[in-house]
Amino acid sequence: MIRQHISQGQGIVRTSALVLACLLALGACNGKGPGEAQAKAAEENKVEAVPVEVAKASRREIAASYTGTAPLEARAESQVVAKTSGVALSVLVEEGQMVQAGQTLVRLDAERAALQVEQTAAQMHKLENNYARSSQLAQQKLVSASDHDQIRYDLENLRAAHRMARLELSYANVTAPISGVVASRSIKTGNFVQINTPIFRIVDVSQLEATLNVPERELATLKAGLPVQLQVDALPGQTFTGSVDRVSPVVDSGSGTFRVVCSFDGGGVLQPGMFGRIGIAYDQRNNALVVPRAALLDGEADQAVYVVRDGKVARTTVKLGYLDGAWAEIREGVKEGEQVVVAGKAALRDGTVVQVLAQATAAVAAAAKPAAAKPAAEQH
């Protein structure tokens, strides 16, 4: 019995030794020792760096401005109506033609009005002669004062009728009430024109206006004379300059806004009806610390950026000043020369290891996240 137990123990030892030898042989065949296995485990635990693009906080000029949108309107516009009835003998202007105030646009048939002028003129001359004779007789006491006064009153009445007839005759020539361009024409030669019928629309395009309804909090900052920049959808890439023409001193109680009217020179490519984006600059700082607006984190309760420090990013709360286009002024939180992330922010968290791919230029930083139009520049 004792020999049998000893024999079984020796067999278990021989089996364990055989298994260990096989494992060592298998490791040798794979070419991996204990040191290489540890290196592989360390490599698997290594954190992969997130690639990002950065920009440095730098100093530049920055302006505070109010931005809004509004359509362009002509400062003056007129519907031309006929002040008398008649057949249009000739139409002298076409759509798109520039006209001056007082210029004849249409000539109507004026024969009836001309005959009325001649008739009242003849009657007026007759009464003038009667009044002259009555004046002589009145001096000689040969006519009563009442009869003499009646002739004078009749003469004055007829003179007024003659002036009215001449005025009606002048209405046969329909003239432009303002200078501008003929925007529409609703008459042709030979048409019968009714009195008070609109036949032309004239628009003065020499001066254009855009009206903004501005929140009342901006009442103290927006004043007449401030410079204005305009961009229109129909003319991409072009910027037009103007000024604040007038500011309403009254705030509408229903909307809580007041009217700001901006003026622009017309007569060129700008036309009434174009939809424009307007910026009114009301303050400027010449040496402000700024970062690209693309560096600001979206959807945060407080304003923050990712700052790259020692190969990692730190979520840093900042205090903003003015927002000007693609730039944001930093009042607190970031120092000059520090790098902020402008591209690749979505994959970052506080403390994430990053790999800086490139130093973004101003153009790249601005294009990384187009600045959304805001109702007003923020000042803190």
Tab-separated table of C-alpha atoms in Angstrom:
chain	number	residue	atom	x	y	z
A	1	MET	CA	0.000	0.000	0.000
A	2	ILE	CA	2.844	2.385	0.915
A	3	ARG	CA	4.635	1.585	-2.331
A	4	GLN	CA	1.466	2.269	-4.275
A	5	HIS	CA	1.102	5.846	-2.810
A	6	ILE	CA	4.736	6.592	-3.455
A	7	SER	CA	4.364	5.495	-7.051
A	8	GLN	CA	1.270	7.743	-7.570
A	9	GLY	CA	3.092	10.805	-6.130
A	10	GLN	CA	6.039	10.287	-8.397
A	11	GLY	CA	3.698	10.124	-11.366
A	12	ILE	CA	2.017	13.492	-10.471
A	13	VAL	CA	5.429	15.176	-10.186
A	14	ARG	CA	6.527	13.823	-13.528
A	15	THR	CA	3.266	15.048	-15.129
A	16	SER	CA	3.623	18.594	-13.692
A	17	ALA	CA	7.212	18.801	-14.888
A	18	LEU	CA	6.129	17.721	-18.367
A	19	VAL	CA	3.395	20.405	-18.517
A	20	LEU	CA	5.859	23.125	-17.390
A	21	ALA	CA	8.354	22.015	-20.005
A	22	CYS	CA	5.690	22.219	-22.702
A	23	LEU	CA	4.720	25.724	-21.669
A	24	LEU	CA	8.344	26.874	-21.722
A	25	ALA	CA	8.784	25.300	-25.140
A	26	LEU	CA	5.657	27.000	-26.437
A	27	GLY	CA	6.879	30.379	-25.148
A	28	ALA	CA	10.211	29.814	-26.824
A	29	CYS	CA	8.489	28.975	-30.086
A	30	ASN	CA	6.495	32.241	-29.951
A	31	GLY	CA	9.654	34.237	-29.280
A	32	LYS	CA	8.201	36.138	-26.316
A	33	GLY	CA	9.811	36.203	-22.923
A	34	PRO	CA	8.429	37.621	-19.675
A	35	GLY	CA	9.895	41.102	-20.389
A	36	GLU	CA	8.164	41.414	-23.742
A	37	ALA	CA	4.829	40.428	-22.253
A	38	GLN	CA	5.101	43.188	-19.670
A	39	ALA	CA	5.939	45.727	-22.428
A	40	LYS	CA	2.870	44.663	-24.357
A	41	ALA	CA	0.622	45.108	-21.326
A	42	ALA	CA	2.061	48.581	-20.714
A	43	GLU	CA	1.448	49.515	-24.345
A	44	GLU	CA	-2.182	48.378	-24.101
A	45	ASN	CA	-2.696	50.563	-21.032
A	46	LYS	CA	-1.192	53.644	-22.756
A	47	VAL	CA	-3.751	56.527	-23.392
A	48	GLU	CA	-4.110	57.554	-27.034
A	49	ALA	CA	-3.640	61.328	-27.610
A	50	VAL	CA	-6.483	63.225	-29.306
A	51	PRO	CA	-5.375	65.340	-32.303
A	52	VAL	CA	-6.368	69.018	-32.071
A	53	GLU	CA	-5.640	72.366	-33.684
A	54	VAL	CA	-4.849	75.347	-31.494
A	55	ALA	CA	-4.472	79.109	-31.673
A	56	LYS	CA	-2.602	81.476	-29.390
A	57	ALA	CA	-4.273	84.166	-27.341
A	58	SER	CA	-3.001	87.424	-28.821
A	59	ARG	CA	-3.684	91.142	-28.805
A	60	ARG	CA	-5.483	93.109	-31.518
A	61	GLU	CA	-8.127	95.762	-32.064
A	62	ILE	CA	-11.672	94.716	-31.292
A	63	ALA	CA	-14.916	96.641	-31.594
A	64	ALA	CA	-18.195	96.436	-29.761
A	65	SER	CA	-21.120	96.453	-32.143
A	66	TYR	CA	-24.811	95.796	-32.393
A	67	THR	CA	-25.826	93.500	-35.249
A	68	GLY	CA	-29.199	92.954	-36.838
A	69	THR	CA	-30.969	92.278	-40.114
A	70	ALA	CA	-33.348	94.476	-42.093
A	71	PRO	CA	-34.432	95.067	-45.701
A	72	LEU	CA	-33.294	98.168	-47.567
A	73	GLU	CA	-35.952	100.758	-48.339
A	74	ALA	CA	-35.960	103.875	-50.474
A	75	ARG	CA	-36.088	107.098	-48.505
A	76	ALA	CA	-38.679	108.557	-50.907
A	77	GLU	CA	-41.271	106.803	-53.067
A	78	SER	CA	-44.266	108.171	-54.928
A	79	GLN	CA	-47.321	106.840	-56.723
A	80	VAL	CA	-47.982	109.129	-59.678
A	81	VAL	CA	-51.717	109.644	-60.268
A	82	ALA	CA	-53.615	111.522	-62.936
A	83	LYS	CA	-55.321	114.641	-61.555
A	84	THR	CA	-57.706	114.798	-64.502
A	85	SER	CA	-59.318	112.393	-66.962
A	86	GLY	CA	-58.365	112.050	-70.598
A	87	VAL	CA	-56.823	109.955	-73.335
A	88	ALA	CA	-53.042	109.441	-73.084
A	89	LEU	CA	-51.685	111.036	-76.256
A	90	SER	CA	-48.059	110.190	-75.458
A	91	VAL	CA	-46.159	108.302	-72.756
A	92	LEU	CA	-42.689	109.795	-72.466
A	93	VAL	CA	-40.843	107.485	-70.036
A	94	GLU	CA	-40.238	103.775	-69.564
A	95	GLU	CA	-39.558	101.524	-66.581
A	96	GLY	CA	-36.013	101.831	-65.265
A	97	GLN	CA	-35.574	105.372	-66.600
A	98	MET	CA	-34.292	108.115	-64.299
A	99	VAL	CA	-36.566	111.178	-64.077
A	100	GLN	CA	-36.322	114.558	-62.375
A	101	ALA	CA	-38.950	116.255	-60.251
A	102	GLY	CA	-41.273	118.260	-62.519
A	103	GLN	CA	-40.430	116.272	-65.650
A	104	THR	CA	-43.427	115.494	-67.900
A	105	LEU	CA	-44.249	111.797	-67.947
A	106	VAL	CA	-47.544	111.651	-69.888
A	107	ARG	CA	-49.488	114.104	-72.061
A	108	LEU	CA	-53.269	113.737	-71.920
A	109	ASP	CA	-55.879	115.072	-74.343
A	110	ALA	CA	-56.405	118.699	-73.190
A	111	GLU	CA	-58.801	120.170	-75.802
A	112	ARG	CA	-61.767	120.466	-73.422
A	113	ALA	CA	-59.617	122.109	-70.720
A	114	ALA	CA	-58.138	124.519	-73.267
A	115	LEU	CA	-61.609	125.576	-74.437
A	116	GLN	CA	-62.620	126.176	-70.822
A	117	VAL	CA	-59.621	128.458	-70.373
A	118	GLU	CA	-60.535	130.461	-73.477
A	119	GLN	CA	-64.162	130.781	-72.377
A	120	THR	CA	-63.347	132.039	-68.887
A	121	ALA	CA	-60.728	134.395	-70.325
A	122	ALA	CA	-63.307	136.018	-72.652
A	123	GLN	CA	-65.848	136.413	-69.848
A	124	MET	CA	-63.181	137.852	-67.581
A	125	HIS	CA	-62.138	140.491	-70.145
A	126	LYS	CA	-65.794	141.523	-70.587
A	127	LEU	CA	-66.282	141.973	-66.849
A	128	GLU	CA	-63.010	143.868	-66.537
A	129	ASN	CA	-64.309	146.425	-69.072
A	130	ASN	CA	-67.651	146.627	-67.247
A	131	TYR	CA	-65.885	147.170	-63.969
A	132	ALA	CA	-63.744	149.959	-65.450
A	133	ARG	CA	-66.838	151.817	-66.721
A	134	SER	CA	-68.641	151.230	-63.421
A	135	SER	CA	-65.715	152.710	-61.534
A	136	GLN	CA	-65.931	155.916	-63.606
A	137	LEU	CA	-69.695	156.159	-63.095
A	138	ALA	CA	-69.316	155.516	-59.378
A	139	GLN	CA	-66.956	158.474	-59.110
A	140	GLN	CA	-69.605	160.645	-60.758
A	141	LYS	CA	-72.282	159.261	-58.440
A	142	LEU	CA	-74.149	157.904	-61.502
A	143	VAL	CA	-74.249	154.276	-60.230
A	144	SER	CA	-75.055	152.948	-56.797
A	145	ALA	CA	-72.311	151.589	-54.593
A	146	SER	CA	-74.036	148.213	-54.305
A	147	ASP	CA	-74.183	147.762	-58.101
A	148	HIS	CA	-70.516	148.698	-58.368
A	149	ASP	CA	-69.534	146.222	-55.633
A	150	GLN	CA	-71.567	143.462	-57.320
A	151	ILE	CA	-69.615	143.920	-60.564
A	152	ARG	CA	-66.330	143.750	-58.618
A	153	TYR	CA	-67.369	140.548	-56.835
A	154	ASP	CA	-68.417	138.940	-60.151
A	155	LEU	CA	-65.066	139.872	-61.652
A	156	GLU	CA	-63.120	138.329	-58.760
A	157	ASN	CA	-65.200	135.158	-59.009
A	158	LEU	CA	-64.565	134.880	-62.730
A	159	ARG	CA	-60.863	135.431	-62.261
A	160	ALA	CA	-60.812	132.496	-59.836
A	161	ALA	CA	-62.721	130.367	-62.372
A	162	HIS	CA	-60.144	131.297	-65.009
A	163	ARG	CA	-57.271	130.240	-62.717
A	164	MET	CA	-59.098	126.958	-62.057
A	165	ALA	CA	-59.468	126.338	-65.784
A	166	ARG	CA	-55.772	126.988	-66.337
A	167	LEU	CA	-54.924	124.601	-63.476
A	168	GLU	CA	-57.076	121.880	-65.040
A	169	LEU	CA	-55.278	122.467	-68.322
A	170	SER	CA	-51.904	122.021	-66.610
A	171	TYR	CA	-53.051	118.636	-65.259
A	172	ALA	CA	-53.058	117.341	-68.823
A	173	ASN	CA	-49.270	117.097	-68.482
A	174	VAL	CA	-48.639	114.486	-65.776
A	175	THR	CA	-45.307	115.353	-64.110
A	176	ALA	CA	-42.965	113.547	-61.685
A	177	PRO	CA	-43.446	114.698	-58.074
A	178	ILE	CA	-39.953	113.505	-57.041
A	179	SER	CA	-36.670	112.626	-58.702
A	180	GLY	CA	-35.891	108.930	-58.998
A	181	VAL	CA	-36.212	105.864	-61.158
A	182	VAL	CA	-39.466	104.669	-62.737
A	183	ALA	CA	-40.140	101.407	-60.933
A	184	SER	CA	-43.417	100.540	-62.656
A	185	ARG	CA	-45.686	101.849	-65.417
A	186	SER	CA	-49.351	100.932	-65.814
A	187	ILE	CA	-50.327	103.023	-68.849
A	188	LYS	CA	-49.902	102.853	-72.606
A	189	THR	CA	-50.366	105.402	-75.334
A	190	GLY	CA	-54.040	105.615	-76.282
A	191	ASN	CA	-55.394	104.464	-72.905
A	192	PHE	CA	-58.162	106.464	-71.278
A	193	VAL	CA	-56.984	107.609	-67.869
A	194	GLN	CA	-59.418	108.145	-65.031
A	195	ILE	CA	-58.820	110.894	-62.509
A	196	ASN	CA	-56.789	109.807	-59.423
A	197	THR	CA	-55.671	106.587	-61.141
A	198	PRO	CA	-52.066	105.505	-60.326
A	199	ILE	CA	-50.084	105.272	-63.543
A	200	PHE	CA	-46.432	105.303	-62.397
A	201	ARG	CA	-44.379	104.421	-59.323
A	202	ILE	CA	-41.187	106.415	-58.837
A	203	VAL	CA	-38.530	105.395	-56.308
A	204	ASP	CA	-35.704	107.641	-55.161
A	205	VAL	CA	-32.719	105.283	-54.951
A	206	SER	CA	-30.121	107.964	-54.224
A	207	GLN	CA	-30.506	107.314	-50.502
A	208	LEU	CA	-31.445	103.978	-48.934
A	209	GLU	CA	-32.503	103.223	-45.390
A	210	ALA	CA	-32.681	100.172	-43.146
A	211	THR	CA	-34.723	100.236	-39.948
A	212	LEU	CA	-33.732	98.115	-36.954
A	213	ASN	CA	-35.952	97.407	-33.951
A	214	VAL	CA	-33.382	97.436	-31.164
A	215	PRO	CA	-33.897	96.217	-27.552
A	216	GLU	CA	-34.235	99.047	-25.062
A	217	ARG	CA	-31.012	98.062	-23.239
A	218	GLU	CA	-29.067	99.501	-26.199
A	219	LEU	CA	-30.757	102.921	-26.004
A	220	ALA	CA	-27.777	104.507	-24.233
A	221	THR	CA	-25.173	103.132	-26.685
A	222	LEU	CA	-26.657	103.748	-30.144
A	223	LYS	CA	-26.534	107.365	-31.289
A	224	ALA	CA	-26.990	109.208	-34.581
A	225	GLY	CA	-23.784	109.441	-36.600
A	226	LEU	CA	-22.264	106.087	-35.588
A	227	PRO	CA	-20.612	104.161	-38.465
A	228	VAL	CA	-22.539	101.235	-39.952
A	229	GLN	CA	-21.408	98.294	-42.077
A	230	LEU	CA	-23.793	96.452	-44.375
A	231	GLN	CA	-23.597	93.101	-46.142
A	232	VAL	CA	-26.360	91.859	-48.448
A	233	ASP	CA	-27.127	88.319	-49.557
A	234	ALA	CA	-27.367	89.357	-53.201
A	235	LEU	CA	-23.767	90.682	-53.213
A	236	PRO	CA	-21.618	88.191	-51.245
A	237	GLY	CA	-18.157	89.303	-50.234
A	238	GLN	CA	-18.937	93.024	-50.441
A	239	THR	CA	-19.258	95.389	-47.493
A	240	PHE	CA	-20.955	98.778	-47.708
A	241	THR	CA	-20.582	101.634	-45.246
A	242	GLY	CA	-23.195	104.030	-43.931
A	243	SER	CA	-24.181	105.756	-40.727
A	244	VAL	CA	-26.965	105.905	-38.164
A	245	ASP	CA	-29.283	108.590	-39.504
A	246	ARG	CA	-31.711	108.899	-36.610
A	247	VAL	CA	-32.692	107.134	-33.400
A	248	SER	CA	-36.199	107.130	-31.999
A	249	PRO	CA	-36.198	108.419	-28.408
A	250	VAL	CA	-39.374	106.455	-27.609
A	251	VAL	CA	-39.416	102.768	-26.618
A	252	ASP	CA	-42.404	100.776	-27.818
A	253	SER	CA	-44.132	99.439	-24.710
A	254	GLY	CA	-45.459	96.358	-26.508
A	255	SER	CA	-42.177	95.044	-27.959
A	256	GLY	CA	-39.664	96.768	-25.672
A	257	THR	CA	-37.724	98.049	-28.692
A	258	PHE	CA	-36.916	101.379	-30.305
A	259	ARG	CA	-36.292	102.251	-33.953
A	260	VAL	CA	-32.806	102.916	-35.330
A	261	VAL	CA	-32.692	104.104	-38.952
A	262	CYS	CA	-29.424	103.546	-40.837
A	263	SER	CA	-28.667	105.442	-44.043
A	264	PHE	CA	-26.643	104.282	-47.061
A	265	ASP	CA	-25.739	105.902	-50.372
A	266	GLY	CA	-27.726	104.447	-53.254
A	267	GLY	CA	-27.487	104.923	-56.957
A	268	GLY	CA	-25.086	101.983	-57.348
A	269	VAL	CA	-25.443	98.246	-56.856
A	270	LEU	CA	-27.557	98.569	-53.708
A	271	GLN	CA	-31.255	98.462	-54.488
A	272	PRO	CA	-34.446	98.753	-52.434
A	273	GLY	CA	-35.755	95.412	-51.211
A	274	MET	CA	-32.330	93.802	-50.695
A	275	PHE	CA	-32.008	91.997	-47.354
A	276	GLY	CA	-28.995	93.164	-45.370
A	277	ARG	CA	-26.963	92.239	-42.285
A	278	ILE	CA	-26.104	95.381	-40.381
A	279	GLY	CA	-23.400	96.050	-37.796
A	280	ILE	CA	-23.239	99.295	-35.803
A	281	ALA	CA	-19.863	99.798	-34.057
A	282	TYR	CA	-20.238	101.877	-30.911
A	283	ASP	CA	-16.934	101.247	-29.059
A	284	GLN	CA	-13.410	99.977	-29.772
A	285	ARG	CA	-10.408	98.679	-27.793
A	286	ASN	CA	-7.008	98.896	-29.474
A	287	ASN	CA	-5.007	96.365	-27.410
A	288	ALA	CA	-7.486	93.702	-26.353
A	289	LEU	CA	-6.524	90.103	-25.542
A	290	VAL	CA	-8.513	87.923	-27.935
A	291	VAL	CA	-8.951	84.309	-28.993
A	292	PRO	CA	-10.809	82.971	-32.024
A	293	ARG	CA	-14.511	82.718	-31.335
A	294	ALA	CA	-14.240	79.098	-32.501
A	295	ALA	CA	-12.447	78.314	-29.227
A	296	LEU	CA	-15.526	78.985	-27.084
A	297	LEU	CA	-17.299	75.841	-25.879
A	298	ASP	CA	-20.884	75.354	-26.980
A	299	GLY	CA	-23.729	74.491	-24.652
A	300	GLU	CA	-21.912	75.484	-21.473
A	301	ALA	CA	-23.603	77.235	-18.582
A	302	ASP	CA	-20.576	79.491	-18.234
A	303	GLN	CA	-18.141	80.651	-20.913
A	304	ALA	CA	-15.090	78.373	-21.139
A	305	VAL	CA	-12.265	77.250	-23.428
A	306	TYR	CA	-9.817	74.331	-23.528
A	307	VAL	CA	-6.257	75.510	-22.793
A	308	VAL	CA	-3.342	73.202	-23.712
A	309	ARG	CA	-0.891	72.803	-20.805
A	310	ASP	CA	1.834	70.101	-20.597
A	311	GLY	CA	0.256	67.980	-23.317
A	312	LYS	CA	-3.169	67.989	-21.735
A	313	VAL	CA	-6.195	70.245	-21.978
A	314	ALA	CA	-7.631	72.130	-19.046
A	315	ARG	CA	-11.202	73.361	-19.210
A	316	THR	CA	-10.826	77.002	-18.212
A	317	THR	CA	-13.674	79.348	-17.361
A	318	VAL	CA	-13.203	82.770	-18.952
A	319	LYS	CA	-14.743	86.207	-18.617
A	320	LEU	CA	-15.616	87.630	-22.019
A	321	GLY	CA	-15.538	91.214	-23.177
A	322	TYR	CA	-16.548	92.249	-26.692
A	323	LEU	CA	-17.482	89.781	-29.427
A	324	ASP	CA	-16.415	91.046	-32.840
A	325	GLY	CA	-17.024	88.757	-35.794
A	326	ALA	CA	-14.652	85.776	-35.502
A	327	TRP	CA	-12.943	87.106	-32.356
A	328	ALA	CA	-13.801	87.070	-28.666
A	329	GLU	CA	-12.160	89.344	-26.112
A	330	ILE	CA	-10.865	87.594	-22.971
A	331	ARG	CA	-10.978	89.699	-19.823
A	332	GLU	CA	-10.022	86.918	-17.390
A	333	GLY	CA	-9.015	83.243	-17.499
A	334	VAL	CA	-6.421	83.036	-20.302
A	335	LYS	CA	-2.987	84.670	-20.540
A	336	GLU	CA	-1.372	86.093	-23.647
A	337	GLY	CA	0.459	83.400	-25.636
A	338	GLU	CA	-1.468	80.442	-24.187
A	339	GLN	CA	-2.807	77.943	-26.672
A	340	VAL	CA	-6.543	77.321	-26.913
A	341	VAL	CA	-8.189	74.506	-28.871
A	342	VAL	CA	-10.128	75.651	-31.957
A	343	ALA	CA	-10.670	72.302	-33.726
A	344	GLY	CA	-11.285	68.875	-32.226
A	345	LYS	CA	-13.096	70.082	-29.095
A	346	ALA	CA	-15.931	67.523	-29.340
A	347	ALA	CA	-13.707	64.619	-28.264
A	348	LEU	CA	-12.126	66.440	-25.314
A	349	ARG	CA	-12.722	66.370	-21.583
A	350	ASP	CA	-10.864	68.128	-18.807
A	351	GLY	CA	-7.431	66.470	-18.591
A	352	THR	CA	-7.527	64.747	-21.990
A	353	VAL	CA	-4.076	64.085	-23.501
A	354	VAL	CA	-3.817	65.848	-26.867
A	355	GLN	CA	-1.535	65.951	-29.870
A	356	VAL	CA	-1.235	69.424	-31.415
A	357	LEU	CA	-1.420	69.000	-35.170
A	358	ALA	CA	-0.980	72.607	-36.237
A	359	GLN	CA	-1.030	76.172	-35.061
A	360	ALA	CA	-4.233	77.455	-36.664
A	361	THR	CA	-3.941	80.703	-38.559
A	362	ALA	CA	-6.461	83.457	-38.027
A	363	ALA	CA	-8.322	82.445	-41.186
A	364	VAL	CA	-8.428	78.769	-40.193
A	365	ALA	CA	-9.509	79.609	-36.660
A	366	ALA	CA	-12.288	81.807	-37.923
A	367	ALA	CA	-13.462	79.179	-40.417
A	368	ALA	CA	-13.389	76.380	-37.849
A	369	LYS	CA	-16.671	77.627	-36.430
A	370	PRO	CA	-18.469	80.478	-38.213
A	371	ALA	CA	-19.633	83.017	-35.673
A	372	ALA	CA	-23.383	83.039	-35.244
A	373	ALA	CA	-25.037	86.437	-35.564
A	374	LYS	CA	-25.964	87.769	-32.153
A	375	PRO	CA	-28.375	90.573	-31.391
A	376	ALA	CA	-25.702	92.631	-29.699
A	377	ALA	CA	-22.058	92.565	-28.698
A	378	GLU	CA	-21.613	91.404	-25.118
A	379	GLN	CA	-19.763	93.474	-22.589
A	380	HIS	CA	-18.940	92.127	-19.139
